[in-house]
Amino acid sequence: MAVSAGVERLMNEYNRFKNVTLNDLFDKDENRALKYAIEFDGLYYDYSKNRFDDNVLQALFELAKEHHLKERIEAMFSGEKINITENRAVLHTALRNFSGKPVMVDGVDVMPEIRRVLAKMKTFSDDVRDGTFRGATGKKLKNIVNIGIGGSDLGPFMAVQALQKYADKEINSYFISNIDGTACAEVLNKIKPEETLFIVASKTFTTIETLTNAKTCRAWLVEALGESAVKNHFVALSTNAKAVAEFGIDVNNMFEFWDFVGGRYSMWSAIGLSIALAVGFENFEDMLKGAEAMDKHFRETELEKNIPVIMALIGIWYNDYYNIHRYGVIPYDQYLKFLPSYLQQLDMESNGKSVRLDNKKITDYATGPALFGGAGTDVQHSFFQLLHQGTEPVPVDFIIPAISLNESGVHHEILLANVLAQAEALMKGKTVEEAAAELRAAGKSEVEIEKLKLNKSFDGNRPSNMFVIDKLTPYTLGMLVAMYEHKVFVQGVIWEIDSFDQWGVELGKQLALKILPELQGKAEAKHDSSTSSLIARIKKVRE
Ligand code: G6Q
């Protein structure tokens, strides 16, 4: 984002606007809430509690136009190789394309292959769930263990937790991701081999964590049931048939996807098999349909009414003009507890970059913020102190279903009251005078009031987005996730980075491969003195 006319205009807007508060904006315009809200397919997005006015918004839309956002959106959907450092198309949207229209990559329509794998996933998940496909001893497969990491874990894990209400209660879903042997051991301790299906989920089928965990699980199964049982108990999700065969999984038991599906964008592909097994293929398909609805909205709606575009531009406004490089996502829904960790990868692995598409180092603006979050109301009792009274504001997304999947007594009303209260409190704050008056009304002495009034005041003016979904369903989950995918994409376009590669994860992997034989005593450690002494210290304890 070199200093263009758009950037300059926004800098001027910032200088004009920076001291205007949210309270000022609401006092001035009683229609603000309705003016800055969008309703789409069961999703209500209220973005009025953000620090902008019409002029700021206009300048942000101009910035998007300056970056040819509409054309870039089209380029993504139509299969252009926009992941330039890996020379790949970016077509997670094709995985949820039910329009019947072709999607071309290198002159070939990818849709027939996508439909073929979806049909195979349907047959397989139906067969496992109804007991047509059984374990080697004839037992029903009731434990589903997904072995994968990063993009091959976080999406299915988050979705299976989110859709628990829709899951078959006879099926137990487990996820093994970490190389830490504890991850494997704790799952294997709970299950019986004859009732277990292992899904080895790895796009490349070279990832050390996944292959090591899969080997351990395979050995455990073979020890109990023999080599011939592998075909009934192991399937693979991958783009790499050769490596799957070498590992010892029949390629007939492999569900393919393709290099135009990025790891962290892959839960819509074969990587979603554990979701289909847990909740049934129809629900999995509904999730794809929800995402497709958001895709259509994103692709076809003018920028000014486009939910992911508005989210992205507001994020850019805080990140690059207010210099706030943090961002919170707080679902008020127990089922969405793991959405923030999923979004952490989506956002931070996509936009945590400092090299531009034109191959220049970024030195004069910030890209992706640090994202964190957790489920409300739990997190009100942990990090919300900082959100309310920390020295810097943290823009927050709140997500809440109007109707709970477990409406019982007053629980949901209390939950709803809390999310609305938090957003209001962050925005309005409490002046020192108000705090003093409250203390006075509570009978405190003037000395006590003096001592406490500042601590009990809140600056306010802290922005948030509010997303109200009617109810959490596979469809609304699909919509929400696709919405965040597109938000991340738009920000990448404006920051002029490749949101679809992840070179930043490589250096640590390389060094770990060097350190491993050193720890094992097979090679001599040659590092900086800190790393060398740590290796020596750990070796000594382990001996
Ligand atoms: C995601 C990343 C990364 C990847 C994992 C697992 O976009 O590429 O998180 O998903 O490293 O990779 P494999 O699926 O190849 O094992």
XYZ file of C-alpha atoms and ligand atoms in Angstrom:
559
model
C 0.000 0.000 0.000
C 2.343 2.673 -1.223
C 1.298 6.256 -0.471
C -1.337 6.541 -3.170
C -4.139 9.043 -3.572
C -6.379 6.661 -1.613
C -3.931 6.347 1.258
C -3.363 10.093 1.367
C -7.087 10.713 1.462
C -7.429 8.300 4.366
C -4.562 9.952 6.233
C -6.402 13.253 5.884
C -9.613 11.604 7.017
C -7.799 10.213 10.022
C -6.447 13.630 10.995
C -9.888 15.133 10.660
C -11.688 12.314 12.443
C -9.353 10.830 15.039
C -10.821 12.674 18.029
C -14.446 11.956 17.183
C -15.848 9.385 19.594
C -18.435 6.676 19.133
C -20.651 8.475 21.633
C -20.417 11.663 19.489
C -21.406 9.680 16.411
C -24.439 8.098 18.079
C -25.502 11.391 19.670
C -25.395 13.100 16.280
C -27.329 10.503 14.324
C -30.181 8.581 15.856
C -30.405 6.379 12.759
C -26.774 5.286 12.917
C -27.526 1.724 14.051
C -29.904 1.038 11.180
C -27.821 2.914 8.649
C -24.770 0.768 9.313
C -26.317 -2.679 9.502
C -26.760 -5.355 6.858
C -29.156 -8.260 6.917
C -28.282 -11.265 4.816
C -29.780 -14.747 4.829
C -30.309 -15.071 8.589
C -27.228 -13.044 9.483
C -27.521 -9.542 10.916
C -24.307 -7.519 10.832
C -24.281 -4.336 12.914
C -21.111 -2.371 12.248
C -22.375 0.927 13.613
C -20.220 0.747 16.769
C -17.087 1.465 14.762
C -15.178 4.701 14.495
C -16.108 6.041 11.090
C -18.495 8.393 9.392
C -19.680 8.498 5.781
C -16.575 10.324 4.605
C -14.251 7.789 6.178
C -16.241 4.920 4.692
C -16.202 6.529 1.271
C -12.441 6.916 1.469
C -12.098 3.253 2.457
C -14.237 2.147 -0.502
C -12.089 4.347 -2.748
C -9.006 2.585 -1.405
C -10.575 -0.767 -2.287
C -11.340 0.474 -5.790
C -7.819 1.781 -6.179
C -6.700 -1.806 -5.519
C -9.134 -3.119 -8.156
C -10.868 -5.202 -5.519
C -13.787 -6.247 -7.727
C -11.411 -7.523 -10.408
C -9.310 -9.336 -7.826
C -12.410 -11.041 -6.402
C -13.312 -12.157 -9.903
C -9.770 -13.386 -10.473
C -9.984 -15.598 -7.376
C -13.385 -17.077 -8.223
C -12.467 -17.713 -11.832
C -9.349 -19.737 -11.074
C -6.561 -17.295 -11.903
C -3.293 -18.198 -10.232
C -3.471 -15.492 -7.603
C -1.259 -17.440 -5.182
C 1.740 -16.184 -7.066
C 4.609 -17.460 -4.928
C 3.300 -21.017 -5.335
C 1.852 -20.422 -8.813
C -1.534 -21.790 -7.793
C -5.179 -20.975 -8.267
C -7.156 -20.375 -5.059
C -10.411 -22.224 -5.414
C -11.853 -23.234 -2.082
C -14.959 -21.527 -3.443
C -15.221 -24.180 -6.181
C -15.594 -26.836 -3.461
C -18.939 -25.289 -2.532
C -20.095 -24.337 -5.988
C -23.516 -25.898 -6.518
C -24.414 -23.549 -9.372
C -23.721 -26.136 -12.049
C -21.345 -23.684 -13.699
C -17.823 -24.824 -14.623
C -14.703 -23.509 -12.903
C -11.636 -23.644 -15.112
C -8.017 -24.158 -14.113
C -5.471 -24.433 -16.948
C -8.310 -24.948 -19.409
C -9.871 -27.830 -17.438
C -13.183 -27.692 -15.564
C -12.430 -28.792 -11.990
C -16.079 -29.308 -11.037
C -16.524 -32.938 -12.227
C -13.608 -34.064 -10.030
C -14.941 -32.073 -7.064
C -18.361 -33.691 -7.504
C -16.791 -37.144 -7.835
C -14.949 -36.826 -4.509
C -18.024 -35.370 -2.788
C -20.057 -38.373 -3.985
C -17.360 -40.724 -2.689
C -17.401 -38.917 0.668
C -21.179 -39.259 0.808
C -21.150 -42.993 0.118
C -18.342 -43.630 2.566
C -19.743 -41.515 5.407
C -23.220 -43.027 4.939
C -21.720 -46.530 4.945
C -19.685 -45.987 8.100
C -22.584 -44.342 9.897
C -25.115 -47.041 9.043
C -22.655 -49.884 9.571
C -22.355 -51.021 5.930
C -18.619 -50.341 6.130
C -17.296 -52.060 9.254
C -14.044 -52.825 10.986
C -11.985 -55.938 10.212
C -13.696 -57.958 12.968
C -17.184 -56.962 11.846
C -17.675 -54.319 14.537
C -19.232 -50.946 13.775
C -16.693 -48.114 13.549
C -17.746 -45.735 16.261
C -14.457 -43.930 16.956
C -13.299 -41.550 14.245
C -9.742 -40.322 14.726
C -8.578 -37.519 12.458
C -4.777 -37.376 12.308
C -3.667 -34.075 10.785
C -2.250 -30.715 11.773
C -2.731 -27.032 10.916
C -5.156 -26.732 8.043
C -5.733 -30.495 8.124
C -6.928 -30.308 11.716
C -8.196 -26.916 12.843
C -11.145 -26.616 10.429
C -12.613 -30.107 10.948
C -11.930 -29.901 14.691
C -13.670 -26.530 14.999
C -16.621 -27.635 12.832
C -17.146 -30.945 14.630
C -17.238 -29.092 17.963
C -19.500 -26.389 16.525
C -21.962 -28.919 15.119
C -22.097 -31.274 18.101
C -25.834 -30.772 18.347
C -26.184 -32.276 14.862
C -23.762 -35.147 15.508
C -24.571 -38.830 15.825
C -24.205 -39.487 19.552
C -22.974 -43.041 18.831
C -19.898 -41.648 17.072
C -16.934 -40.363 19.060
C -14.729 -37.895 17.196
C -11.068 -37.512 18.155
C -8.357 -35.312 16.731
C -4.635 -36.000 16.972
C -2.468 -33.144 15.750
C 0.485 -32.430 18.009
C 3.740 -34.371 17.626
C 3.792 -34.495 21.418
C 3.328 -38.224 22.102
C 0.748 -37.311 24.695
C -1.732 -36.383 21.967
C -1.607 -39.884 20.505
C -1.341 -41.727 23.800
C -4.333 -40.050 25.377
C -6.591 -40.893 22.428
C -5.371 -44.487 22.035
C -5.941 -45.064 25.757
C -9.628 -44.325 25.313
C -10.469 -46.439 22.272
C -10.514 -50.017 20.997
C -8.810 -50.780 17.668
C -11.663 -52.917 16.285
C -14.095 -49.965 16.600
C -11.790 -47.259 15.266
C -11.391 -45.555 11.923
C -8.241 -43.487 11.446
C -8.323 -40.674 8.924
C -4.854 -39.544 7.928
C -5.410 -35.984 6.718
C -2.431 -34.463 4.980
C -2.416 -32.474 1.783
C 1.271 -33.136 1.109
C 1.520 -36.410 3.034
C 4.997 -35.348 4.110
C 4.214 -33.494 7.343
C 6.378 -34.931 10.103
C 3.809 -34.592 12.881
C 1.043 -36.275 10.931
C 3.179 -39.067 9.506
C 4.734 -39.814 12.897
C 1.328 -39.915 14.597
C -0.134 -41.993 11.767
C 2.739 -44.509 11.994
C 2.209 -44.864 15.749
C -1.526 -45.412 15.279
C -0.951 -47.839 12.409
C 1.485 -49.891 14.486
C -1.004 -49.925 17.385
C -3.758 -51.182 15.103
C -1.591 -53.771 13.335
C -0.380 -55.109 16.644
C -3.958 -55.745 17.722
C -5.622 -56.778 14.464
C -2.864 -57.611 11.965
C -1.721 -55.980 8.732
C -4.795 -57.067 6.783
C -6.999 -54.891 9.042
C -5.438 -51.657 7.764
C -7.801 -51.417 4.786
C -10.834 -51.412 7.092
C -9.387 -48.951 9.572
C -7.316 -46.400 7.664
C -8.281 -43.858 5.038
C -6.249 -40.946 3.700
C -7.182 -37.417 2.650
C -4.482 -36.060 0.413
C -3.270 -34.678 -2.893
C -0.341 -37.121 -2.917
C -1.448 -40.623 -3.992
C 2.126 -41.899 -4.286
C 3.001 -41.084 -0.673
C -0.329 -42.489 0.540
C 0.448 -45.818 -1.173
C 4.001 -45.811 0.202
C 2.637 -45.274 3.692
C 0.559 -48.419 3.272
C -2.938 -47.084 2.732
C -4.808 -48.463 -0.257
C -5.374 -45.601 -2.722
C -8.970 -46.775 -3.060
C -9.285 -45.599 0.516
C -7.970 -42.177 -0.406
C -10.144 -39.072 -0.802
C -8.438 -36.574 -3.038
C -8.182 -32.858 -3.156
C -6.020 -30.571 -5.231
C -3.323 -27.963 -4.952
C -5.820 -25.179 -5.676
C -7.151 -25.838 -2.141
C -4.957 -24.191 0.498
C -4.505 -26.085 3.782
C -6.288 -23.510 5.929
C -9.077 -23.271 3.323
C -9.590 -27.019 3.065
C -12.367 -28.000 5.465
C -14.779 -27.831 2.499
C -12.812 -30.529 0.678
C -12.069 -34.169 1.502
C -10.398 -32.752 4.622
C -13.978 -32.344 5.895
C -14.553 -36.114 5.938
C -14.465 -36.229 9.742
C -17.202 -33.567 9.770
C -19.361 -35.610 7.374
C -18.810 -38.718 9.502
C -19.793 -36.910 12.688
C -22.845 -35.001 11.473
C -23.828 -36.851 8.311
C -23.223 -35.872 4.713
C -26.432 -33.817 4.387
C -25.323 -31.540 7.195
C -21.841 -31.307 5.698
C -23.433 -30.297 2.413
C -25.569 -27.688 4.189
C -22.368 -26.208 5.571
C -21.018 -25.974 2.014
C -24.275 -24.354 0.911
C -24.032 -21.724 3.635
C -20.524 -20.933 2.445
C -21.749 -20.808 -1.145
C -24.412 -18.253 -0.159
C -21.690 -16.063 1.360
C -19.548 -16.549 -1.770
C -22.396 -15.284 -3.922
C -22.947 -12.321 -1.639
C -19.243 -11.501 -1.692
C -18.871 -11.873 -5.442
C -22.039 -10.131 -6.521
C -22.781 -7.406 -3.983
C -21.562 -3.850 -4.461
C -18.678 -2.969 -2.148
C -20.825 -0.583 -0.100
C -23.189 -3.382 1.013
C -20.708 -6.238 1.018
C -20.223 -7.781 4.477
C -16.676 -9.206 4.153
C -15.531 -6.056 2.333
C -16.848 -3.760 5.065
C -15.320 -5.930 7.808
C -11.988 -5.898 6.007
C -11.957 -2.149 5.405
C -12.842 -1.342 9.006
C -9.999 -3.653 10.047
C -7.594 -1.816 7.734
C -8.751 1.512 9.150
C -7.798 0.462 12.696
C -4.654 -1.415 11.705
C -3.076 1.154 9.434
C -4.453 4.483 10.596
C -5.138 4.036 14.317
C -2.123 1.693 14.548
C -4.053 -0.929 16.515
C -2.542 -4.284 15.638
C -4.745 -6.538 17.720
C -8.131 -7.977 17.031
C -10.513 -10.083 19.122
C -13.200 -12.549 18.062
C -15.635 -13.483 20.805
C -18.442 -15.896 19.963
C -21.141 -15.989 22.625
C -21.878 -19.603 21.894
C -20.278 -22.561 23.612
C -20.361 -24.543 20.355
C -18.199 -21.879 18.672
C -15.575 -21.990 21.381
C -12.879 -23.073 18.946
C -13.775 -20.635 16.175
C -11.168 -18.104 17.399
C -8.323 -20.650 17.209
C -9.460 -21.624 13.731
C -9.590 -17.959 12.701
C -6.196 -17.381 14.259
C -4.637 -19.609 11.607
C -6.862 -18.319 8.821
C -6.060 -14.702 9.527
C -2.511 -14.790 10.868
C -1.086 -17.401 8.479
C -2.723 -15.655 5.552
C -1.893 -12.052 6.336
C 1.096 -12.199 8.668
C 3.387 -11.230 5.790
C 5.980 -8.580 5.078
C 6.769 -9.088 1.393
C 4.530 -7.566 -1.239
C 3.251 -9.111 -4.452
C 5.726 -6.941 -6.362
C 8.508 -8.658 -4.372
C 9.361 -5.634 -2.249
C 9.789 -5.679 1.508
C 7.027 -3.850 3.404
C 8.559 -1.165 5.568
C 5.978 1.567 5.893
C 2.684 -0.035 6.873
C 1.400 -2.884 9.016
C -0.254 -6.035 7.699
C -2.237 -8.647 9.630
C -3.044 -7.999 13.294
C -2.623 -10.549 16.089
C -5.952 -12.300 16.544
C -7.149 -13.861 19.759
C -10.439 -14.756 21.348
C -12.557 -17.222 23.218
C -16.161 -17.930 24.131
C -18.261 -15.443 26.074
C -19.106 -15.234 28.902
C -15.992 -17.228 29.949
C -13.566 -14.666 28.584
C -15.346 -11.813 30.375
C -13.753 -13.338 33.455
C -10.272 -13.498 31.925
C -9.009 -10.973 29.369
C -11.928 -8.546 29.180
C -10.278 -6.385 31.822
C -7.718 -5.415 29.178
C -10.426 -4.818 26.578
C -12.187 -2.373 28.898
C -9.337 -0.613 30.657
C -6.080 -1.543 28.906
C -4.078 1.343 27.448
C -4.936 0.461 23.837
C -8.329 -0.471 22.419
C -8.850 -3.890 20.806
C -11.511 -3.978 18.087
C -13.772 -6.960 18.702
C -16.168 -9.112 16.705
C -19.042 -10.452 18.778
C -21.025 -13.391 17.388
C -24.303 -14.491 18.969
C -27.215 -16.714 17.920
C -30.601 -15.157 18.769
C -31.971 -18.624 19.496
C -29.919 -21.174 21.404
C -29.774 -24.831 20.424
C -30.274 -25.513 24.117
C -32.954 -23.090 25.240
C -33.362 -23.956 28.878
C -34.525 -21.607 31.597
C -32.930 -18.185 31.528
C -29.469 -19.225 30.309
C -29.722 -17.816 26.837
C -31.343 -14.582 27.935
C -28.488 -13.993 30.368
C -25.988 -14.793 27.617
C -27.702 -12.369 25.222
C -27.839 -9.663 27.869
C -24.126 -10.077 28.447
C -23.011 -9.799 24.844
C -25.109 -6.686 24.323
C -23.871 -5.220 27.595
C -20.219 -5.804 26.724
C -20.515 -4.088 23.363
C -22.362 -1.178 24.951
C -19.883 -0.903 27.824
C -16.905 -0.919 25.469
C -18.462 1.844 23.421
C -19.999 4.074 26.063
C -17.566 3.689 28.923
C -18.162 5.513 32.198
C -16.836 8.977 32.969
C -14.922 9.762 36.148
C -17.845 11.958 37.221
C -20.295 9.108 36.687
C -18.048 6.773 38.673
C -17.829 9.334 41.500
C -21.594 9.821 41.534
C -22.136 6.065 41.782
C -19.715 5.818 44.691
C -21.413 8.740 46.390
C -24.829 7.117 45.950
C -23.404 3.949 47.515
C -22.507 5.980 50.616
C -18.719 6.164 50.154
C -16.761 8.943 51.828
C -15.134 11.676 49.746
C -11.715 10.175 50.582
C -12.793 6.759 49.275
C -14.364 8.348 46.201
C -11.119 10.155 45.413
C -9.196 6.919 45.772
C -11.474 4.844 43.546
C -13.172 7.023 40.974
C -10.449 6.784 38.327
C -10.171 3.006 38.702
C -13.909 2.704 38.342
C -14.094 4.817 35.191
C -14.003 3.488 31.628
C -12.701 5.454 28.639
C -15.186 3.805 26.293
C -14.928 4.593 22.570
C -13.846 0.987 21.991
C -15.208 -0.406 18.754
C -16.931 -3.688 17.985
C -18.828 -5.513 15.268
C -21.922 -7.490 16.223
C -22.992 -10.539 14.218
C -26.390 -11.944 15.169
C -27.278 -15.258 13.552
C -30.773 -16.627 13.966
C -29.479 -20.004 15.102
C -26.299 -22.032 14.793
C -26.796 -24.540 11.978
C -24.378 -26.181 9.526
C -25.556 -23.564 7.019
C -24.893 -20.554 9.257
C -21.531 -21.998 10.306
C -20.578 -22.278 6.624
C -21.647 -18.677 6.057
C -19.640 -17.378 8.995
C -16.441 -19.177 8.056
C -16.667 -18.111 4.399
C -17.302 -14.538 5.569
C -14.012 -14.538 7.481
C -12.156 -16.182 4.579
C -13.268 -13.362 2.305
C -12.485 -10.672 4.863
C -8.941 -12.004 5.057
C -8.703 -12.054 1.256
C -9.823 -8.431 0.912
C -7.257 -7.269 3.448
C -4.539 -9.186 1.598
C -5.533 -7.431 -1.627
C -5.213 -4.022 -0.001
C -1.956 -4.868 1.735
C -0.723 -6.236 -1.632
C 0.439 -9.532 -0.178
C -0.019 -13.177 -1.113
C -2.578 -14.359 1.463
C -2.320 -17.959 0.289
C 1.275 -18.974 0.938
C 2.974 -19.563 4.327
C 6.743 -19.416 3.870
C 7.074 -18.196 7.433
C 6.517 -21.682 8.823
C 9.539 -23.168 7.029
C 12.622 -21.923 8.889
C 11.634 -23.471 12.215
C 10.923 -26.799 10.462
C 14.377 -26.755 8.816
C 16.129 -26.067 12.096
C 14.145 -28.753 13.929
C 15.388 -31.299 11.379
C 18.946 -30.186 12.108
C 18.525 -30.243 15.892
C 16.838 -33.666 16.040
C 19.998 -35.765 15.336
C 21.930 -33.482 17.655
C 19.510 -34.207 20.502
C 19.732 -37.897 19.663
C 23.509 -37.740 19.939
C 23.977 -38.575 16.254
C 25.437 -35.213 15.287
C 27.314 -32.454 17.020
C 25.408 -29.308 17.924
C 26.575 -26.169 16.109
C 24.423 -23.196 16.984
C 24.449 -19.933 18.855
C 25.523 -20.425 22.447
C 21.991 -20.270 23.832
C 20.655 -23.027 21.564
C 23.771 -25.160 22.094
C 23.623 -24.944 25.859
C 19.900 -25.729 25.844
C 20.596 -28.833 23.731
C 23.357 -29.854 26.145
C 21.193 -29.243 29.198
C 18.225 -31.246 27.851
C 20.497 -34.110 26.739
C 22.004 -34.275 30.190
C 18.605 -34.517 31.897
C 17.397 -37.138 29.414
C 20.481 -39.319 29.912
C -2.252 -24.157 5.911
C -0.899 -24.624 5.997
C -0.640 -25.656 7.062
C -0.933 -27.080 6.644
C -0.264 -28.023 7.636
C -0.520 -29.470 7.319
O -2.652 -23.386 5.092
O -0.498 -25.010 4.760
O -1.309 -25.388 8.266
O -2.293 -27.297 6.552
O 1.109 -27.773 7.658
O -0.059 -29.773 6.050
P -0.443 -31.108 5.360
O -1.911 -31.138 5.180
O 0.303 -31.141 4.059
O -0.017 -32.225 6.279
